[in-house]
CSV table of C-alpha atoms in Angstrom, one decimal:
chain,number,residue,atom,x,y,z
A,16,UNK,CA,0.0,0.0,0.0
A,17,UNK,CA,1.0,3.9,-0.6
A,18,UNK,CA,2.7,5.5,2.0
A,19,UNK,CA,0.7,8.5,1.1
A,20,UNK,CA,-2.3,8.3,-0.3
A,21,UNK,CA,-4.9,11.3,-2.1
A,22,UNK,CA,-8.4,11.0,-2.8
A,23,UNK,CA,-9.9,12.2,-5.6
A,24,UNK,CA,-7.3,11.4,-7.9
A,25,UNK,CA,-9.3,13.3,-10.4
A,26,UNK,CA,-11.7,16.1,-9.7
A,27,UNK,CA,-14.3,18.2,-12.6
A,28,UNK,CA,-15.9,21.1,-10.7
A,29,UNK,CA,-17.7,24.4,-11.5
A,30,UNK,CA,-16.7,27.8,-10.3
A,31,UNK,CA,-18.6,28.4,-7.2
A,32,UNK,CA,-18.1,25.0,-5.8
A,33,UNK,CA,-16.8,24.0,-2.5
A,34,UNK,CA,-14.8,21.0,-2.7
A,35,UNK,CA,-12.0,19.1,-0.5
A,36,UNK,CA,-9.1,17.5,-1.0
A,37,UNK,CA,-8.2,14.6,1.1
A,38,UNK,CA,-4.8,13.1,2.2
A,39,UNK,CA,-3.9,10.3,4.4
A,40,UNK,CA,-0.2,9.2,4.9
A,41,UNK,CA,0.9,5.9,6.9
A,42,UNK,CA,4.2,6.9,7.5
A,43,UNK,CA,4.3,8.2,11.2
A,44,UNK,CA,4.9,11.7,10.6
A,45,UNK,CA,4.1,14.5,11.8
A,46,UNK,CA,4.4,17.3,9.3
A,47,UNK,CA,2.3,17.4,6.2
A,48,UNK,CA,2.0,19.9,3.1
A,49,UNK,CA,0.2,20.6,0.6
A,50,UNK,CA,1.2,22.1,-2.9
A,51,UNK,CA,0.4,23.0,-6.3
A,52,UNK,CA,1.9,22.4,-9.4
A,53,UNK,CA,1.2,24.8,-12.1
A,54,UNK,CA,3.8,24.4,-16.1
A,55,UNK,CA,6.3,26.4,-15.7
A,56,UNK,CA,6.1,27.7,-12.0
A,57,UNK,CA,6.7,24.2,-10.8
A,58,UNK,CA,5.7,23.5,-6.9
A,59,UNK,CA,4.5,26.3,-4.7
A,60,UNK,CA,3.6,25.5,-1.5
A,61,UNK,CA,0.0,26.4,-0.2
A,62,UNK,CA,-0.1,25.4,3.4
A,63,UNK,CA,2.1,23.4,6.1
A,64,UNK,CA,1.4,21.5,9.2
A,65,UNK,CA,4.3,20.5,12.0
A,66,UNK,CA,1.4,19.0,14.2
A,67,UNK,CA,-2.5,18.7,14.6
A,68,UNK,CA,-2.2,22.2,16.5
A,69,UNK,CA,-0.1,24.0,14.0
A,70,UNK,CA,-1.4,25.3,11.0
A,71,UNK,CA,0.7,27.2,8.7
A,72,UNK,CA,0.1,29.6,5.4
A,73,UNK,CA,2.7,29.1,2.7
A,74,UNK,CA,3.4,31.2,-0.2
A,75,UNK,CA,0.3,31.0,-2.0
A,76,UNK,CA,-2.7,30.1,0.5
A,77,UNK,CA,-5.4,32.9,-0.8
A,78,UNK,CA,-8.6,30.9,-1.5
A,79,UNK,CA,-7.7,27.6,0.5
A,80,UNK,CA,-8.1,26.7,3.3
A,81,UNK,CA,-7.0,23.4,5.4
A,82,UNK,CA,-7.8,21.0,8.2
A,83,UNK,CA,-5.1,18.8,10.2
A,84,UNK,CA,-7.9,16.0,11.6
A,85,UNK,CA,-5.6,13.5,12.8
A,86,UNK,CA,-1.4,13.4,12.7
A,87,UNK,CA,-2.1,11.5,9.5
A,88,UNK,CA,-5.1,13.4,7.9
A,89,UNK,CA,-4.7,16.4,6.5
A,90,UNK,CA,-7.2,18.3,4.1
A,91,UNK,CA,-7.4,20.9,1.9
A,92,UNK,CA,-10.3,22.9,0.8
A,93,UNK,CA,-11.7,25.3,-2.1
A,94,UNK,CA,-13.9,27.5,-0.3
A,95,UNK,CA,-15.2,28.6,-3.8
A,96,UNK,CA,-13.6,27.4,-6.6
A,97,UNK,CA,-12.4,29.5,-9.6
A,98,UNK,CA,-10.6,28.1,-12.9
A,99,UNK,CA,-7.6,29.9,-12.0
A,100,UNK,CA,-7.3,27.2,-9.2
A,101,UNK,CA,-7.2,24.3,-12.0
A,102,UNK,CA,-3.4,22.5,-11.4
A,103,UNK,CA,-1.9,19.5,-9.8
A,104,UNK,CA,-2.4,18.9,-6.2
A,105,UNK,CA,0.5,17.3,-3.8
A,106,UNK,CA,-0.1,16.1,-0.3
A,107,UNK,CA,3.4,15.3,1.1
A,108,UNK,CA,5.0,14.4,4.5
A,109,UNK,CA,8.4,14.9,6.0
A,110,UNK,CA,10.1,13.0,8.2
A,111,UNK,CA,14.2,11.8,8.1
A,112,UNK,CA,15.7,9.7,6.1
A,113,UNK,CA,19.0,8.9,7.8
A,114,UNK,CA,19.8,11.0,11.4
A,115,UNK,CA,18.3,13.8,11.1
A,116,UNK,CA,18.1,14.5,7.4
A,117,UNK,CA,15.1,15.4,6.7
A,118,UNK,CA,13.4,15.1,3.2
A,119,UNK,CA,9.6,15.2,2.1
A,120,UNK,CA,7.3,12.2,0.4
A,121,UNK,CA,4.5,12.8,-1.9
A,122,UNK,CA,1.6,11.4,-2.9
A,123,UNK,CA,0.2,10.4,-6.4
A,124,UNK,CA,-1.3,14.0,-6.9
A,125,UNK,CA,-4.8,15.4,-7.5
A,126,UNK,CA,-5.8,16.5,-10.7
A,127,UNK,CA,-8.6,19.4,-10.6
A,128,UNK,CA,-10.1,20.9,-13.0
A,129,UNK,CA,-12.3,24.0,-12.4
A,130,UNK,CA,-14.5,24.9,-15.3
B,23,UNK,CA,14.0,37.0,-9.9
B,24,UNK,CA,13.1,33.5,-8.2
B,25,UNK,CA,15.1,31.6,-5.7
B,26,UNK,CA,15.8,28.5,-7.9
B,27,UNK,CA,16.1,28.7,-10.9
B,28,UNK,CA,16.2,25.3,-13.6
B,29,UNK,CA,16.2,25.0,-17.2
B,30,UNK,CA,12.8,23.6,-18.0
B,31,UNK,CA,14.0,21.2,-21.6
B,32,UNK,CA,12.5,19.4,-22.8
B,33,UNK,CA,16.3,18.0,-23.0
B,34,UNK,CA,16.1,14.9,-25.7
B,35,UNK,CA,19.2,12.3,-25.8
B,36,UNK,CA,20.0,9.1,-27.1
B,37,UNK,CA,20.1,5.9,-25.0
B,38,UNK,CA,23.7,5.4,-23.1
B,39,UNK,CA,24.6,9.3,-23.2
B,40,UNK,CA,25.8,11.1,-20.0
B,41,UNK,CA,22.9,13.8,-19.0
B,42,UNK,CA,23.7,16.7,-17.1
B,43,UNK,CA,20.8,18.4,-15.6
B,44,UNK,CA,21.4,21.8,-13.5
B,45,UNK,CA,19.8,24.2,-11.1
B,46,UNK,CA,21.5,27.9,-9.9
B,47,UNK,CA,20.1,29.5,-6.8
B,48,UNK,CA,20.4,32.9,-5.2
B,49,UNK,CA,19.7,32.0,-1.5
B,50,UNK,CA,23.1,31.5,0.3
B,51,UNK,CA,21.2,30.1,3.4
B,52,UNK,CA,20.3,27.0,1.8
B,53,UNK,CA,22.6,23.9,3.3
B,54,UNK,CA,20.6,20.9,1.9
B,55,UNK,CA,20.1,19.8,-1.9
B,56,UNK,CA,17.8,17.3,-3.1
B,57,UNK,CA,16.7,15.9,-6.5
B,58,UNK,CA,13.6,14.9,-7.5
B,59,UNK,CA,12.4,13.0,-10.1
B,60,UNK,CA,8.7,12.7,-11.2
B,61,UNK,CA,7.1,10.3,-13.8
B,62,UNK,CA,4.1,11.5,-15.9
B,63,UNK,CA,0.8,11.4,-13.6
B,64,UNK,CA,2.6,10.8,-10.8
B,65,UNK,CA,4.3,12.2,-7.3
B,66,UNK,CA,7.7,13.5,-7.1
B,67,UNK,CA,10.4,10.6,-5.7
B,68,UNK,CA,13.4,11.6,-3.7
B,69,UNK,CA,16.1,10.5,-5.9
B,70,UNK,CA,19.6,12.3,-4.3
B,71,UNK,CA,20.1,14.3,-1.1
B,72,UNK,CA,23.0,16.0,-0.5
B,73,UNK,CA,24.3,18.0,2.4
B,74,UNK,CA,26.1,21.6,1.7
B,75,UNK,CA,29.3,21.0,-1.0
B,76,UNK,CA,30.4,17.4,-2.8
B,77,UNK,CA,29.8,14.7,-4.9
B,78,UNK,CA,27.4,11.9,-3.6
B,79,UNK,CA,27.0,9.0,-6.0
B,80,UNK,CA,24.5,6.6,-6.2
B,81,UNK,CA,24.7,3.5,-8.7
B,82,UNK,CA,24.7,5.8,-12.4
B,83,UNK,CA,23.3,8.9,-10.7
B,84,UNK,CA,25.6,11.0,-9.5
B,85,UNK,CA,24.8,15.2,-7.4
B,86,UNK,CA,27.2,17.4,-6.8
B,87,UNK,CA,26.6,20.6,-4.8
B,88,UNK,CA,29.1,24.0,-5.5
B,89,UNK,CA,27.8,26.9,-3.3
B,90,UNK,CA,30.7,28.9,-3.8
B,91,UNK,CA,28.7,29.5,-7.4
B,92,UNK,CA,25.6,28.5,-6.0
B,93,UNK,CA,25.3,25.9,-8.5
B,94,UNK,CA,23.9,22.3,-8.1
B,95,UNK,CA,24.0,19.4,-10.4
B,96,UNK,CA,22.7,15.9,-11.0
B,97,UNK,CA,24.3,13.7,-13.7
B,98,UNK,CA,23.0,10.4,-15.0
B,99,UNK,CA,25.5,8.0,-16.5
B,100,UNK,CA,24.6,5.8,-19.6
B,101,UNK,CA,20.8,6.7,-19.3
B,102,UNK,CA,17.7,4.8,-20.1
B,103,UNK,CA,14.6,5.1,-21.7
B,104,UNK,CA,13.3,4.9,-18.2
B,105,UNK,CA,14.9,7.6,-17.3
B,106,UNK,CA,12.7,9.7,-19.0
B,107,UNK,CA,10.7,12.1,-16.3
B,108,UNK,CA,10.7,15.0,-15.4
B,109,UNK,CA,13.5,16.5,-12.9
B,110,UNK,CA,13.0,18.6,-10.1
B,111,UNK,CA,15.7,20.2,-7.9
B,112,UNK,CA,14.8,21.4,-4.3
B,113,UNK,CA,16.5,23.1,-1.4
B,114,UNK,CA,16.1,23.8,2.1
B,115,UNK,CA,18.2,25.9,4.7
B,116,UNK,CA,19.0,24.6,8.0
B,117,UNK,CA,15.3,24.3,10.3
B,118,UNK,CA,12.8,25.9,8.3
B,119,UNK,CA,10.4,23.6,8.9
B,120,UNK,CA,11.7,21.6,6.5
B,121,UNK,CA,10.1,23.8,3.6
B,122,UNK,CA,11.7,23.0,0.5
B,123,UNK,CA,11.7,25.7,-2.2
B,124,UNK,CA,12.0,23.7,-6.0
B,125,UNK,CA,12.7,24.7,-9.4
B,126,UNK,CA,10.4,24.5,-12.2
B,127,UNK,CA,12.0,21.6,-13.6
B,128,UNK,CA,13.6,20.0,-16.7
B,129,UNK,CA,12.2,17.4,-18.6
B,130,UNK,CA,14.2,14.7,-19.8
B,131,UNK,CA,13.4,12.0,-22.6
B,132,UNK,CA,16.2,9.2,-23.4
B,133,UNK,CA,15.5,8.2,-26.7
B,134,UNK,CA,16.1,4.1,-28.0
């Protein structure tokens, strides 16, 4: 099974709509992300959790929103969805990979499409 | 300007060549270098980590890290078609949170 799992992997909404993102990771850690992937602009990071009590903005968090339910839930949510919003969606986790090197792990990506 | 900067490709090369794919930064805090690499449809996978300067090598993949010129780069000997993805660099300074900041990437097809 996926370490780190999203759900939808595809999503078709219209502007207006509210939809969520879901993320669920089995890997024990305790901080999560979320990000977007746009051509040419790459990842940009949208919002960051160290624990269920820490919520964090990140560069580009204007019309999202999140929710840390469990150390290995976290969602993110279009309050109301514009086509502008239309890109590929990361969930990813961080935790170390030897000592204390730390690195992130991402999931299989949403695909959204805001019409 | 942006932090990271990466050439996006596509870079096209025949099976068995030596690629060299690069990324230039401007940030002089940032102490730990990782490359990506990400398949068509799917997640980014951690493919090299690096700690400040050097050469780390890992079976035909090879980074190497000079932040005197602020310069990192990840070579692949005698590449593959699968090899073919797309390549991401990232980098992170010391704490953070662990943020990473990435380049845009450059997309690589090995050709038979």
């Amino acid at each position: 099974d996926a370490d780190v799992t999203q759900t939808p992997r595809n999503r078709i909404t219209k502007t207006g709509k509210r939809i969520m993102l879901e993320c669920s990771q089995t890997k024990g850690h305790d901080r999560m992300y979320w990000y977007r992937q746009d051509p040419g602009l790459g990842l940009r990071l949208i919002y960051y959790s160290f624990d269920v009590k820490d919520i964090n903005k990140g560069e580009i968090s204007d019309g999202y929103s999140v929710s840390r339910q469990a150390q290995a839930k976290f969602s993110l949510s279009l309050e109301s969805a514009i086509p502008n919003q239309t890109a590929l969606y990361f969930c990813a986790t961080s935790g170390t990979i030897s000592g204390s090197q730390e690195t992130q792990y991402f999931g299989p990506g949403t695909r959204l499409l805001v019409l | 300007q942006k932090e990271v900067e990466q050439d996006p490709g596509p870079l096209s090369v025949p099976e068995g060549a030596i690629v060299s794919l690069n990324c230039t930064y401007s940030n002089s805090a940032f102490q730990y270098f990782m490359w990506y690499r990400q398949y068509s449809r799917k997640g980014p996978e951690l493919l090299m980590y690096t700690y400040s300067s050097g050469n780390k090598e890992d079976g035909r993949f090879t980074a190497q890290v000079d932040k005197s010129s602020k310069y990192i780069s990840l070579f692949i000997r005698d590449s593959q078609p699968s090899d073919s993805a797309t390549y991401l660099c990232a980098m992170r300074i010391t704490g953070g949170g662990n943020k990473l900041t990435f380049g845009t990437g450059t997309q690589l097809k090995v050709e038979l």
